[in-house]
Coordinates of C-alpha atoms in Angstrom, one line a residue:
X1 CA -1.3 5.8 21.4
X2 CA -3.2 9.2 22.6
X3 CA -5.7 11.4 19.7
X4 CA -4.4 14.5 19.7
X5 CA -5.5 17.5 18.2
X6 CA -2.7 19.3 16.2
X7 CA -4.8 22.1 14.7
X8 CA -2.4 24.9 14.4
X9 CA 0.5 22.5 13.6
X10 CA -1.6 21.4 10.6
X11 CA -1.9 25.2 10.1
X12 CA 1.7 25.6 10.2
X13 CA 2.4 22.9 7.3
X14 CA -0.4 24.2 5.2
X15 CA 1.5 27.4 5.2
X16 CA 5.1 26.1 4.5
X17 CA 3.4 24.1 1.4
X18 CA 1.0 26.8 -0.2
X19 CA 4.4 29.0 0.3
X20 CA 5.9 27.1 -2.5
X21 CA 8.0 24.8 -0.4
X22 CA 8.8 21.3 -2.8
X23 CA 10.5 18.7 -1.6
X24 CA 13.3 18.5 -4.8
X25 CA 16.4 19.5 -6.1
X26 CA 15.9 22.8 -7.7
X27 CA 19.0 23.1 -9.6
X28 CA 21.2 19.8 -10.6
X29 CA 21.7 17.0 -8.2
X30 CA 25.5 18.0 -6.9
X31 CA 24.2 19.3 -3.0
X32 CA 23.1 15.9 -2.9
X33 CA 19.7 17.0 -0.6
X34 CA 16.2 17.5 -0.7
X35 CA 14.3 20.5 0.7
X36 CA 12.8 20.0 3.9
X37 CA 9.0 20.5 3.7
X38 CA 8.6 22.3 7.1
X39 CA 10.8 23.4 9.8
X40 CA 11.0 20.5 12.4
X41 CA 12.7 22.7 15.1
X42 CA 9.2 24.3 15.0
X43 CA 6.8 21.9 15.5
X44 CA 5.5 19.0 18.4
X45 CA 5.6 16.3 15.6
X46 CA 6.9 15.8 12.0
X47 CA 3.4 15.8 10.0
X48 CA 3.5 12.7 7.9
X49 CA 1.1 14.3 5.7
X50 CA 3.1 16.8 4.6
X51 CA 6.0 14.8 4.6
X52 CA 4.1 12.4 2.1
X53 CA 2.6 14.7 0.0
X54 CA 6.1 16.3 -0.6
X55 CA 7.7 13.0 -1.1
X56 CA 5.0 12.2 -3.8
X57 CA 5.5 15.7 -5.5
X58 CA 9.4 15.1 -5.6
X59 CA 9.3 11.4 -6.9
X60 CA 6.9 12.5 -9.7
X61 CA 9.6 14.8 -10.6
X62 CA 12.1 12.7 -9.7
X63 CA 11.0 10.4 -12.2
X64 CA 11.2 13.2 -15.1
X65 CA 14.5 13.8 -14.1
X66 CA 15.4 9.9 -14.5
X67 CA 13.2 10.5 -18.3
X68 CA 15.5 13.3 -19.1
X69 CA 18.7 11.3 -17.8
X70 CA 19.6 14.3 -15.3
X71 CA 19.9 11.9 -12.7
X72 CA 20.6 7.9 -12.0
X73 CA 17.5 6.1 -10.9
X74 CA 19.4 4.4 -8.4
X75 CA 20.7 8.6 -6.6
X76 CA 16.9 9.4 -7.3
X77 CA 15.9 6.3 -4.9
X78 CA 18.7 7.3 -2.7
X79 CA 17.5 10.9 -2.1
X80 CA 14.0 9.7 -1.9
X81 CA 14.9 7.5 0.8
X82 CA 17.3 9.4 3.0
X83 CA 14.3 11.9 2.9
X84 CA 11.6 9.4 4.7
X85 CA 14.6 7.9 6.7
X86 CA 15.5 11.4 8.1
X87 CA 11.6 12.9 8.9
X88 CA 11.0 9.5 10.3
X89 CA 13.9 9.6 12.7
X90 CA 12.7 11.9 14.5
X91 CA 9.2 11.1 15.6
X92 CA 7.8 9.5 18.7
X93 CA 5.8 7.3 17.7
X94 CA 3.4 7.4 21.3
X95 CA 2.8 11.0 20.1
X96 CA 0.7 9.7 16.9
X97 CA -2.9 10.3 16.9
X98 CA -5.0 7.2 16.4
X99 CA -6.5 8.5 13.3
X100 CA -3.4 9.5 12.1
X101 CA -1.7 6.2 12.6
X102 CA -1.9 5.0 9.1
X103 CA -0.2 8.3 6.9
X104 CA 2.9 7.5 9.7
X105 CA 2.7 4.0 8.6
X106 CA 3.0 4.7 5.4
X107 CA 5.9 7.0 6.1
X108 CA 8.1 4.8 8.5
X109 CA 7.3 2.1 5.4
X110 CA 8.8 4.2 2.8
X111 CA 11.4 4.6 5.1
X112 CA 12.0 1.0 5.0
X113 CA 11.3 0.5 8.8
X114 CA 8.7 -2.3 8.6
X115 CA 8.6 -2.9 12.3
X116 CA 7.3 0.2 13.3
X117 CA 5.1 0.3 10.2
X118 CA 3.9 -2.9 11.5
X119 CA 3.0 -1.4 14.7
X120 CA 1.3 1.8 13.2
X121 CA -0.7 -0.7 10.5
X122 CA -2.4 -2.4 13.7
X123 CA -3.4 0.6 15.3
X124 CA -4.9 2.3 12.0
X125 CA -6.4 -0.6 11.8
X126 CA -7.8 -1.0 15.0
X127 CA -9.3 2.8 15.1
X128 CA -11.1 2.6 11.7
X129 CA -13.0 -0.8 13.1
X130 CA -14.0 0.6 16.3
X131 CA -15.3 3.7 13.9
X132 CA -17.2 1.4 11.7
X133 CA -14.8 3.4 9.0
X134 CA -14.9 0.2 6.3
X135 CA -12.2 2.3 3.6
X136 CA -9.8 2.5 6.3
X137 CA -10.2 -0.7 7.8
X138 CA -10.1 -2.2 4.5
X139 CA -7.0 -0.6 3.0
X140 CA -5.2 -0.3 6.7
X141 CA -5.9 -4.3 7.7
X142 CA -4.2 -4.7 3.7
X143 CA -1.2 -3.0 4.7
X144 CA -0.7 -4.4 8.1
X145 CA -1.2 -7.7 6.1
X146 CA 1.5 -6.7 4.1
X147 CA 4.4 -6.1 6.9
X148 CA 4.1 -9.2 8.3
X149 CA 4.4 -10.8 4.9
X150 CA 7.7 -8.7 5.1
X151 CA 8.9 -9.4 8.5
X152 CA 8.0 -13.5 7.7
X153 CA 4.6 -13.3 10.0
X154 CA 3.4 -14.8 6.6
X155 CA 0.6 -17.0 8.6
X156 CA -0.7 -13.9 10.3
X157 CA -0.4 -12.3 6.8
X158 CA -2.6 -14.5 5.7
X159 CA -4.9 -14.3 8.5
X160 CA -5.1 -10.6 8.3
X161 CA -5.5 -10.0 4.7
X162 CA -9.0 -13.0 4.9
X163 CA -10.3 -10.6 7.4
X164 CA -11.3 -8.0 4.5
X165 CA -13.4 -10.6 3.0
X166 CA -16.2 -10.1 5.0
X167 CA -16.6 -6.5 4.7
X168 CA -19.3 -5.5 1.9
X169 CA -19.1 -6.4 -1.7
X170 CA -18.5 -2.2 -2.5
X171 CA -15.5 -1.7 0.2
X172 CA -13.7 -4.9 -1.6
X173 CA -11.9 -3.5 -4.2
X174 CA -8.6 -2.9 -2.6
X175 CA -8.4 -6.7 -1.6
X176 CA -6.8 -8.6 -4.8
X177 CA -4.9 -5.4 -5.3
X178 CA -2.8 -5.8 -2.5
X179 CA -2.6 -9.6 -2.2
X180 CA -1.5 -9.8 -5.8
X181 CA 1.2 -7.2 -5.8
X182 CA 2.0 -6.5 -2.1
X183 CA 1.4 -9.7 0.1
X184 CA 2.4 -12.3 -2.0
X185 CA 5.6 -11.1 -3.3
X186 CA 6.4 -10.0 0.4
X187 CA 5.6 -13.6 1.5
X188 CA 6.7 -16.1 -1.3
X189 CA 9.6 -18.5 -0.7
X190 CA 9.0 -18.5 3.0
X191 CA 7.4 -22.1 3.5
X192 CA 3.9 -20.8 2.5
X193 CA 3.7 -20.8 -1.3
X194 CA 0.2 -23.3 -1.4
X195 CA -1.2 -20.9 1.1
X196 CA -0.6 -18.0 -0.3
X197 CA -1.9 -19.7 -3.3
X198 CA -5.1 -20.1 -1.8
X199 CA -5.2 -17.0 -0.8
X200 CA -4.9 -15.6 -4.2
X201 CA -7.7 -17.5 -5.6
X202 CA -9.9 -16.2 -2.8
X203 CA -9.1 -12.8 -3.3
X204 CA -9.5 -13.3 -6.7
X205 CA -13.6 -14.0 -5.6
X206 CA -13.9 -11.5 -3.7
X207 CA -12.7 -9.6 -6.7
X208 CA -15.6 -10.7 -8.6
X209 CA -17.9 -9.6 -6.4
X210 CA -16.8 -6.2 -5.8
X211 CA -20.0 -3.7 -6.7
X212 CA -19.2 -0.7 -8.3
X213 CA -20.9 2.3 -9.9
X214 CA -20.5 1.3 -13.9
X215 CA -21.4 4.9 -14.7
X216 CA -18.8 6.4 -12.7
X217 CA -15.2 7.1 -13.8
X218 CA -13.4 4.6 -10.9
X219 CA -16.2 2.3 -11.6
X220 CA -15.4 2.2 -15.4
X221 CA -11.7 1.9 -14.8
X222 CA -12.5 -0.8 -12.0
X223 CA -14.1 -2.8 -14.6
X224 CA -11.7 -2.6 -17.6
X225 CA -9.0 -4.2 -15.8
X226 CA -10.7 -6.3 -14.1
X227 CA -9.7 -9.4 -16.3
X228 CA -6.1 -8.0 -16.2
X229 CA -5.8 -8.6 -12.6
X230 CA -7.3 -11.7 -12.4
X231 CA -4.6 -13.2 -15.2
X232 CA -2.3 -12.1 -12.8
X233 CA -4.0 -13.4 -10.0
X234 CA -3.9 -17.0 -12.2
X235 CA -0.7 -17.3 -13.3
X236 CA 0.6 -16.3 -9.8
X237 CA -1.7 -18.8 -7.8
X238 CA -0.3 -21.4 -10.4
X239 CA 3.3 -20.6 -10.1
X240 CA 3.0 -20.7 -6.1
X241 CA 1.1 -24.2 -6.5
X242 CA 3.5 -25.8 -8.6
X243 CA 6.4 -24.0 -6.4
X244 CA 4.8 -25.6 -3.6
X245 CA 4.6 -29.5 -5.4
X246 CA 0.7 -29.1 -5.6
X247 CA 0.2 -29.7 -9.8
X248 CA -2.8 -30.7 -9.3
X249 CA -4.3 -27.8 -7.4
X250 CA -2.8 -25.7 -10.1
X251 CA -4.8 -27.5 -13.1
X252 CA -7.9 -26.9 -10.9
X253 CA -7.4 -23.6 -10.4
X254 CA -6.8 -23.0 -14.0
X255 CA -10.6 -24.4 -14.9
X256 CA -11.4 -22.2 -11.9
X257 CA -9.9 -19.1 -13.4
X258 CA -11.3 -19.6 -16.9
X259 CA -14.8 -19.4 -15.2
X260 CA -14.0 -16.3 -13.3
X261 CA -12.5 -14.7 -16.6
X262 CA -15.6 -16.2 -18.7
X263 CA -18.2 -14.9 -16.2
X264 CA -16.8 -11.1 -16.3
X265 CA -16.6 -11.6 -20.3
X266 CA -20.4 -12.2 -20.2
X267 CA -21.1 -9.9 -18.2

């Protein structure tokens, strides 16, 4: 997958979004569309950043529309996804810079296209070790984790997700985060459940040790729902254990839980 530099293309997007151009319906949902974000005939590659930012701008809106009962949730998913489906459609995917690899990801994702999403994952991932970047890595090696949950890869799921433990305790946040409410409903129910299990209780320490800033706002946040995650984190590893015919590995891990819970309460 070749870096490219895609200066002026960037330059061209820019312009089309601080020109006013928003992905959503200006005026009722009859024409059954959403406004393209750029031209496509005018450019080497659809820019998945632009493309995202416009889909996140026009599901925000989306959602107020849904709140106001203008439009059915289910033709606000629809137009939402024929959006991703259609900019995605059109990319070559061995036209993707290395660095760029995980925003297309993201985008062929949305689109529902978990193969190539897949493919993109492992490459993001790939760059941002080789550049020592740990945020990318992290968050990148999470999401590859995450489509092979999807596509049943759920041992190489597994696999891939444990390899964010090592990283330091401040690039660790993201880890129970995306096991929780990602990999483990992606993977469940496909002849894994005690593993998965397992996993949730690790990433449930690593949780624990995260280091943040307690003066900064993220840090603050961070910490005030930390014990809401791991009660997720316990009742999930406990359903998945007794799923799996382990009861016994569930009580444990409840005693285990409690501790975790008890330690952040003291803390």
């Amino acid at each position: 997958m070749p870096h490219m530099i895609r200066g002026e293309l960037s330059a061209k997007i820019s312009s089309f979004l601080l020109g006013g151009i928003v992905l959503v319906l200006t005026s009722g949902c009859q024409s059954g569309q959403l406004a393209n974000p750029h031209d496509p005939a005018s450019v080497d590659i659809v820019d998945a950043g632009a493309v995202l930012n416009a889909y996140n701008d026009a599901r925000d809106r989306m959602i107020e529309r849904v709140a106001r009962r203008e439009i059915s949730r289910a033709d606000a998913e629809k137009l939402l996804l024929d959006y991703v489906k259609n900019e995605s459609s059109s990319i070559d995917v061995d036209l993707i810079p290395e660095d760029e690899a995980w925003e297309y990801g993201d985008l062929f994702r949305l689109a529902g296209d978990w193969t190539t999403a897949n493919q993109l994952y492992a490459a993001a991932a790939n760059y941002a070790k080789a550049n020592n970047d740990t945020d990318r890595f992290v968050n990148d090696t999470l999401r590859l984790a995450w489509t092979q949950a999807q596509l049943g890869q759920v041992d190489a799921a597994i696999e891939t997700a444990r390899s964010t433990f090592e990283v330091p305790p401040a690039g660790r946040a993201p880890i129970l985060f995306s096991v929780l409410y990602e990999i483990v409903p992606a993977g469940q129910g496909k002849g894994k459940d005690k593993e998965l299990a397992d996993l949730l209780v690790d990433a449930s320490k690593a949780h624990m040790s995260v280091q943040v800033d307690p003066q900064s706002e993220g840090g603050k946040r961070f910490l005030a729902s930390r014990t809401y995650h791991l009660n997720g984190a316990r009742t999930a590893a406990i359903q998945l254990y007794q799923k799996s015919g382990h009861d016994d590995r569930a009580r444990a891990v409840l005693d285990e839980y409690n501790q975790m819970v008890r330690g952040e309460r003291s803390l």
